[in-house]
Tab-separated table of N, CA and C in Angstrom:
chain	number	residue	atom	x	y	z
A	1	UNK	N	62.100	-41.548	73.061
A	1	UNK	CA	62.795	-42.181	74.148
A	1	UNK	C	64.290	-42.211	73.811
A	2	UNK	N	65.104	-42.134	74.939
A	2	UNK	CA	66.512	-41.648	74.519
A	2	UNK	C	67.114	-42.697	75.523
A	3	UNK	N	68.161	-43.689	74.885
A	3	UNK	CA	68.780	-44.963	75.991
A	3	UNK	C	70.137	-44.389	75.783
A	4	UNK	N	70.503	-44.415	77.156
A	4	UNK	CA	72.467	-43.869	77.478
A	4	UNK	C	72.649	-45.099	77.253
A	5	UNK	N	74.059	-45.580	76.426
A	5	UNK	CA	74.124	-46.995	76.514
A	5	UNK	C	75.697	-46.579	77.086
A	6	UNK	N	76.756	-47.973	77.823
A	6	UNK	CA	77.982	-47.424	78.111
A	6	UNK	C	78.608	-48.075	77.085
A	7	UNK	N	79.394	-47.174	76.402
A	7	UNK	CA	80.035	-47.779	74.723
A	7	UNK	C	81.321	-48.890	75.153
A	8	UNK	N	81.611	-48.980	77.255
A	8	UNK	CA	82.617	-50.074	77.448
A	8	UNK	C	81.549	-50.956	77.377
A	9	UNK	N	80.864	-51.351	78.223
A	9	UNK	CA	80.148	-52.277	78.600
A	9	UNK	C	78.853	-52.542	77.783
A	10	UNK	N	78.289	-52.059	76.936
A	10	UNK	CA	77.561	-51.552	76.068
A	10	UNK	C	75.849	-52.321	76.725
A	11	UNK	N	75.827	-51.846	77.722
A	11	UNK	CA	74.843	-52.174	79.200
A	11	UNK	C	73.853	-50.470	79.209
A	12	UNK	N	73.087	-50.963	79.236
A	12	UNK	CA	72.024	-49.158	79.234
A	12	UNK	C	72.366	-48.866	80.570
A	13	UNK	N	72.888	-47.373	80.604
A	13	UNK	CA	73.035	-46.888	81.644
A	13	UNK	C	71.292	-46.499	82.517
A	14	UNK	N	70.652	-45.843	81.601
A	14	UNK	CA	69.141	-45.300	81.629
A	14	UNK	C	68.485	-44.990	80.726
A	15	UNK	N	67.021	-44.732	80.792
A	15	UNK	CA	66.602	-44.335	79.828
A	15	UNK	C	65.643	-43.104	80.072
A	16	UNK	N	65.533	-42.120	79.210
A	16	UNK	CA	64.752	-40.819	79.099
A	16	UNK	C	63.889	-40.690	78.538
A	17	UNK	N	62.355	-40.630	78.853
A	17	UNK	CA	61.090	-40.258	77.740
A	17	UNK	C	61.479	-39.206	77.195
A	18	UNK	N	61.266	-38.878	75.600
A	18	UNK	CA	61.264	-37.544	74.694
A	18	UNK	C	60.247	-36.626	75.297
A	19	UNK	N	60.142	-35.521	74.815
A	19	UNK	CA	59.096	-34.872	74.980
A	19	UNK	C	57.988	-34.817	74.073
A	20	UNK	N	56.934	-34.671	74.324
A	20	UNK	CA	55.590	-34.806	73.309
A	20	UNK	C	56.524	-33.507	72.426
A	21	UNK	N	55.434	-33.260	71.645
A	21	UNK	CA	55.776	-31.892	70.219
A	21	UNK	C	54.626	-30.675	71.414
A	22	UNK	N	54.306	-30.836	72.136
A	22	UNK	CA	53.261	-30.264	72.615
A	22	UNK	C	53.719	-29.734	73.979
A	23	UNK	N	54.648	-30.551	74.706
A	23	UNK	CA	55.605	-30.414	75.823
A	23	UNK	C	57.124	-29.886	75.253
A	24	UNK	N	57.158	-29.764	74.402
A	24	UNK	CA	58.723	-29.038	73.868
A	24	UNK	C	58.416	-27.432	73.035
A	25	UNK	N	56.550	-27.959	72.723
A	25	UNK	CA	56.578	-26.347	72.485
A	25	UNK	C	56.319	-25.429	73.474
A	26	UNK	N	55.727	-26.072	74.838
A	26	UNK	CA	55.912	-25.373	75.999
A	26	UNK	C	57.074	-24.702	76.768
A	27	UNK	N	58.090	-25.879	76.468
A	27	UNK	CA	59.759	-25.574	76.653
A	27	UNK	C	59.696	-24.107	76.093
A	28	UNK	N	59.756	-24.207	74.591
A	28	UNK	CA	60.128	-23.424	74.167
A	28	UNK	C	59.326	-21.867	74.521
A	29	UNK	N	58.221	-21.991	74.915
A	29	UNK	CA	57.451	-20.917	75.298
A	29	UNK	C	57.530	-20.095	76.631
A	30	UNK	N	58.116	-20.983	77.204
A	30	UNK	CA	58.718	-20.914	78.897
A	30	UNK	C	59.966	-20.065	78.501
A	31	UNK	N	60.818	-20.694	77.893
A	31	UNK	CA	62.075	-19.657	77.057
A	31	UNK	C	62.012	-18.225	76.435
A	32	UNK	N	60.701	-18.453	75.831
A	32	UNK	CA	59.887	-16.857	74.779
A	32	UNK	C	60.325	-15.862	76.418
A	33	UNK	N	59.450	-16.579	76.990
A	33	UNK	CA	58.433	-15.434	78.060
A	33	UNK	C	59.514	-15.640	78.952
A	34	UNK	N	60.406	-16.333	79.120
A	34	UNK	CA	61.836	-15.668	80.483
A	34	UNK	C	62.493	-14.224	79.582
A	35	UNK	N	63.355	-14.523	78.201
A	35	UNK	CA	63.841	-14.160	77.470
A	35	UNK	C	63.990	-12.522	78.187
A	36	UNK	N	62.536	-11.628	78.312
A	36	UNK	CA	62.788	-10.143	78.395
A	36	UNK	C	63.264	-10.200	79.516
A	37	UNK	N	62.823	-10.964	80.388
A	37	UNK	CA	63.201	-10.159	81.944
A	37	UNK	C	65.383	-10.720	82.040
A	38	UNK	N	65.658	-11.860	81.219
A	38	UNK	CA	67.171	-12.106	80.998
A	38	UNK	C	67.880	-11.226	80.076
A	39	UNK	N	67.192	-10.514	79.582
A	39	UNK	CA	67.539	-9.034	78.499
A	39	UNK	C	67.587	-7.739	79.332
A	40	UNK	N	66.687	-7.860	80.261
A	40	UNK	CA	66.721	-6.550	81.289
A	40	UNK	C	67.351	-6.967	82.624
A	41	UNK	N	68.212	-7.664	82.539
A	41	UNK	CA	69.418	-7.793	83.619
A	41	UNK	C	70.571	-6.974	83.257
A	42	UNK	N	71.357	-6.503	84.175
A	42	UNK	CA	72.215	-5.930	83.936
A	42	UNK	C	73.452	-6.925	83.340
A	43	UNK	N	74.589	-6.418	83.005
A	43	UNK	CA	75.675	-7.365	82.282
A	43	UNK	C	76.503	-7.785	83.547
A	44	UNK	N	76.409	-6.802	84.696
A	44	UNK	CA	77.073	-7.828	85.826
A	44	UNK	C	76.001	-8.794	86.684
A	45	UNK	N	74.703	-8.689	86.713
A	45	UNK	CA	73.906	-9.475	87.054
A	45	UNK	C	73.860	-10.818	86.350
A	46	UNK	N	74.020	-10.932	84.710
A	46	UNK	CA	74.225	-11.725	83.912
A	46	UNK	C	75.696	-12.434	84.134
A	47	UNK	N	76.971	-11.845	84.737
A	47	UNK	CA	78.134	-12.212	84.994
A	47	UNK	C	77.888	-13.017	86.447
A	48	UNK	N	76.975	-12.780	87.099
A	48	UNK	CA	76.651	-13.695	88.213
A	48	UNK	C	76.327	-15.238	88.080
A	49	UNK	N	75.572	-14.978	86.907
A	49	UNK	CA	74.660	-16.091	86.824
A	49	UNK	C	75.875	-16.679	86.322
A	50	UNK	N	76.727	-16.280	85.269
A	50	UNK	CA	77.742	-17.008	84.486
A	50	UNK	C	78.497	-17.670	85.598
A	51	UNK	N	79.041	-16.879	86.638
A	51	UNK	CA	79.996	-17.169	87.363
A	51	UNK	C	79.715	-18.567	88.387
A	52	UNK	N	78.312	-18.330	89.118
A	52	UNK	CA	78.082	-19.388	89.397
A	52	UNK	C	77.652	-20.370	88.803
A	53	UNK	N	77.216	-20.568	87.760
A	53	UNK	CA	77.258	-21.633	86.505
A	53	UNK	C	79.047	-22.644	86.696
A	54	UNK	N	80.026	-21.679	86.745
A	54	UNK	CA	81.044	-22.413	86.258
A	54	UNK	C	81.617	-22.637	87.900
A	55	UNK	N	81.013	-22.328	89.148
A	55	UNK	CA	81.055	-22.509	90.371
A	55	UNK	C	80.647	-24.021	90.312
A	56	UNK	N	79.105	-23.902	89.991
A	56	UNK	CA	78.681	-25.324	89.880
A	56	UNK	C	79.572	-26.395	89.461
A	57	UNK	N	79.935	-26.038	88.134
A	57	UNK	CA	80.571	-27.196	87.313
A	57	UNK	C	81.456	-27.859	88.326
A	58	UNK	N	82.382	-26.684	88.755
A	58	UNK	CA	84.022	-27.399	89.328
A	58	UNK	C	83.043	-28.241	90.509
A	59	UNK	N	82.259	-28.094	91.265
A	59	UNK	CA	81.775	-28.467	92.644
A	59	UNK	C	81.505	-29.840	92.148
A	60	UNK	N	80.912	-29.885	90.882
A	60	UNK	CA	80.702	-31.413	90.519
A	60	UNK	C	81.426	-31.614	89.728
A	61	UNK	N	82.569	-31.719	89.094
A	61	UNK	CA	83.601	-32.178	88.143
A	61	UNK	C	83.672	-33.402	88.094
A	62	UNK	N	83.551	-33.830	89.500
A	62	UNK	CA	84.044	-35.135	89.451
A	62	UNK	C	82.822	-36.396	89.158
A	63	UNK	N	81.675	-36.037	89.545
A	63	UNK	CA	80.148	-36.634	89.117
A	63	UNK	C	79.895	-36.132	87.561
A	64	UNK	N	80.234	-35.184	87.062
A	64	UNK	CA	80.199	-35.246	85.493
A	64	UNK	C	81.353	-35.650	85.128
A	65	UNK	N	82.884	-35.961	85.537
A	65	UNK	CA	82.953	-36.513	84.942
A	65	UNK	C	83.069	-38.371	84.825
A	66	UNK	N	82.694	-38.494	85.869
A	66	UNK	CA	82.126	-39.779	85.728
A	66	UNK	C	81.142	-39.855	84.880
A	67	UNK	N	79.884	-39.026	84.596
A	67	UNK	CA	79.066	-39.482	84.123
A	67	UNK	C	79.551	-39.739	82.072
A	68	UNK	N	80.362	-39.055	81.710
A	68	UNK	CA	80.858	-38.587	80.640
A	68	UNK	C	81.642	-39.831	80.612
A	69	UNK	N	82.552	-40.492	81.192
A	69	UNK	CA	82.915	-41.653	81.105
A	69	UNK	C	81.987	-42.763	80.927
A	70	UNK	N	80.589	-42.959	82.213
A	70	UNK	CA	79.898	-44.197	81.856
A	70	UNK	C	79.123	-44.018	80.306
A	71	UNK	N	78.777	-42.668	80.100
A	71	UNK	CA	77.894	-42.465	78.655
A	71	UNK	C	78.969	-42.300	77.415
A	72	UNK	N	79.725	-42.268	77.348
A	72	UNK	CA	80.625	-41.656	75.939
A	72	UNK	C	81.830	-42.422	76.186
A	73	UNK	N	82.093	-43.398	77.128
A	73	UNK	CA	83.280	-43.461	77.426
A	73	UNK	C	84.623	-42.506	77.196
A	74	UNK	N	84.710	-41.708	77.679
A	74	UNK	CA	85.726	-40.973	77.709
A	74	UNK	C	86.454	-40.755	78.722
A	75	UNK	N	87.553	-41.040	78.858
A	75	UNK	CA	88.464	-41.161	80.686
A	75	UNK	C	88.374	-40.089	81.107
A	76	UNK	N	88.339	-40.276	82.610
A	76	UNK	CA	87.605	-39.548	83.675
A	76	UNK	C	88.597	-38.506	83.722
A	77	UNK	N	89.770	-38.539	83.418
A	77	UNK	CA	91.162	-37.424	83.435
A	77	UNK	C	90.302	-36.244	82.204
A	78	UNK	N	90.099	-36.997	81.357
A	78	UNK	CA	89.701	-36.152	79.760
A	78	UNK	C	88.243	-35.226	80.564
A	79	UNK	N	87.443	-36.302	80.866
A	79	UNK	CA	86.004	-35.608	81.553
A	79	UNK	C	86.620	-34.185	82.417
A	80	UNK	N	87.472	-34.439	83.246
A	80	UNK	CA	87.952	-33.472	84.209
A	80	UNK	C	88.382	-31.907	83.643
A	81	UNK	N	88.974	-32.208	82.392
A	81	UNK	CA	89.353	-31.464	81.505
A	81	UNK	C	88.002	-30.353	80.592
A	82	UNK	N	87.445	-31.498	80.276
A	82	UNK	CA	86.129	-30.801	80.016
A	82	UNK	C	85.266	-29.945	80.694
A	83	UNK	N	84.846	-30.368	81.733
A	83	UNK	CA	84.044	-29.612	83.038
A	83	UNK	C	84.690	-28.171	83.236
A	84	UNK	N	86.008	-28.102	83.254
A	84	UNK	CA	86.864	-27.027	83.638
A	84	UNK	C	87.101	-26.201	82.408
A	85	UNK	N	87.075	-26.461	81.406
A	85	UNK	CA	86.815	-25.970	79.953
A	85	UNK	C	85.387	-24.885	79.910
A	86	UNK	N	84.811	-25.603	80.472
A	86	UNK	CA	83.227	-25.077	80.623
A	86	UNK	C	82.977	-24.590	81.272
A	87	UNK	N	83.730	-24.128	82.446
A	87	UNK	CA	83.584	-23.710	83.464
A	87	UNK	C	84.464	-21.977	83.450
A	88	UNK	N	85.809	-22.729	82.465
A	88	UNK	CA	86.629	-21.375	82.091
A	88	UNK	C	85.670	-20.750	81.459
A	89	UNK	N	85.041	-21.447	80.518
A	89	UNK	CA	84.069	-20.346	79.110
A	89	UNK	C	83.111	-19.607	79.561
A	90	UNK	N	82.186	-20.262	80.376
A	90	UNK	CA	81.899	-19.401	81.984
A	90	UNK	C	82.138	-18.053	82.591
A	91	UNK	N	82.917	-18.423	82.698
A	91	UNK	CA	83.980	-17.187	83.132
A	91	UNK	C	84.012	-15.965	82.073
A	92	UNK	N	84.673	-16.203	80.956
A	92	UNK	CA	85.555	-15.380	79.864
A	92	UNK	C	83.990	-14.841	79.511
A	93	UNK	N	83.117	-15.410	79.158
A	93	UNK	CA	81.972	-14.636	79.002
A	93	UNK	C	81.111	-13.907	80.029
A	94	UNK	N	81.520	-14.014	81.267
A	94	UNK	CA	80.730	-13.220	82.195
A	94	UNK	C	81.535	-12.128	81.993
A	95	UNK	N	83.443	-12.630	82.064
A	95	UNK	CA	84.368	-10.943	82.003
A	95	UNK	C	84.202	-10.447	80.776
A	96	UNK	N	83.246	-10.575	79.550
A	96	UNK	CA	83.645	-9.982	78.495
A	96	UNK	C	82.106	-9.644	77.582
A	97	UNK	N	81.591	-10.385	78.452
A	97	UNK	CA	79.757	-10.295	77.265
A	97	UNK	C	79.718	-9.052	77.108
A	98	UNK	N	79.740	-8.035	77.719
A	98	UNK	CA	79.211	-6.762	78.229
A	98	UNK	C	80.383	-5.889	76.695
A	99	UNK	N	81.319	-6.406	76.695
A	99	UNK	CA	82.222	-5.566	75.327
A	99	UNK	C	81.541	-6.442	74.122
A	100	UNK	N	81.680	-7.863	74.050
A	100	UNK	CA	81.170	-8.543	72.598
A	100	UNK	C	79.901	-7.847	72.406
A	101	UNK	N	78.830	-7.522	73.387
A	101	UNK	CA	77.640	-7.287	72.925
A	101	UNK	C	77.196	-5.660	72.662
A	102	UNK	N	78.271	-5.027	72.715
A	102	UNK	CA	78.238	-3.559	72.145
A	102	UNK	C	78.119	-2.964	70.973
């Protein structure tokens, strides 16, 4: 079990059941068996997925970074910063996987 606590208010935001050892080796088996068919994508098909990944982020920047503030306290300016960080890296690896992985 995993409790968000807010480190201002130090008030549980929520709480998360763990996964059994039995439900995380499923995770992980779900991962095995995607794995080939995310290997037999092309590198701009894979630049899709990247791209809208960091589409997502900016669309919610502002709900993560609130959430990054109530869990870690970290100001919502800093959160903003982050999201868009992640969102650049996003990016730089959709324009570039295809050379690193040669």
């Amino acid at each position: 079990m995993l409790t968000a606590v807010n480190p201002f208010t130090g008030k549980a935001c929520y709480t998360l059941e763990g996964l059994t050892e039995s439900a995380l080796q499923d995770k992980i088996d779900q991962a095995n068996q995607a794995f080939p068919d995310w290997k037999a994508l092309s590198y701009s098909a894979r630049a899709q997925v990247l791209n809208k990944v960091a589409a997502q982020l900016r669309e919610g920047q502002h709900q993560l970074a609130r959430l990054m503030a109530e869990e870690m306290g970290k100001p919502v300016k800093e959160g903003l910063a982050e999201v868009e960080k992640s969102a650049w890296c996003a990016e730089f690896y959709a324009e570039h996987a295809e050379a690193f992985l040669r």
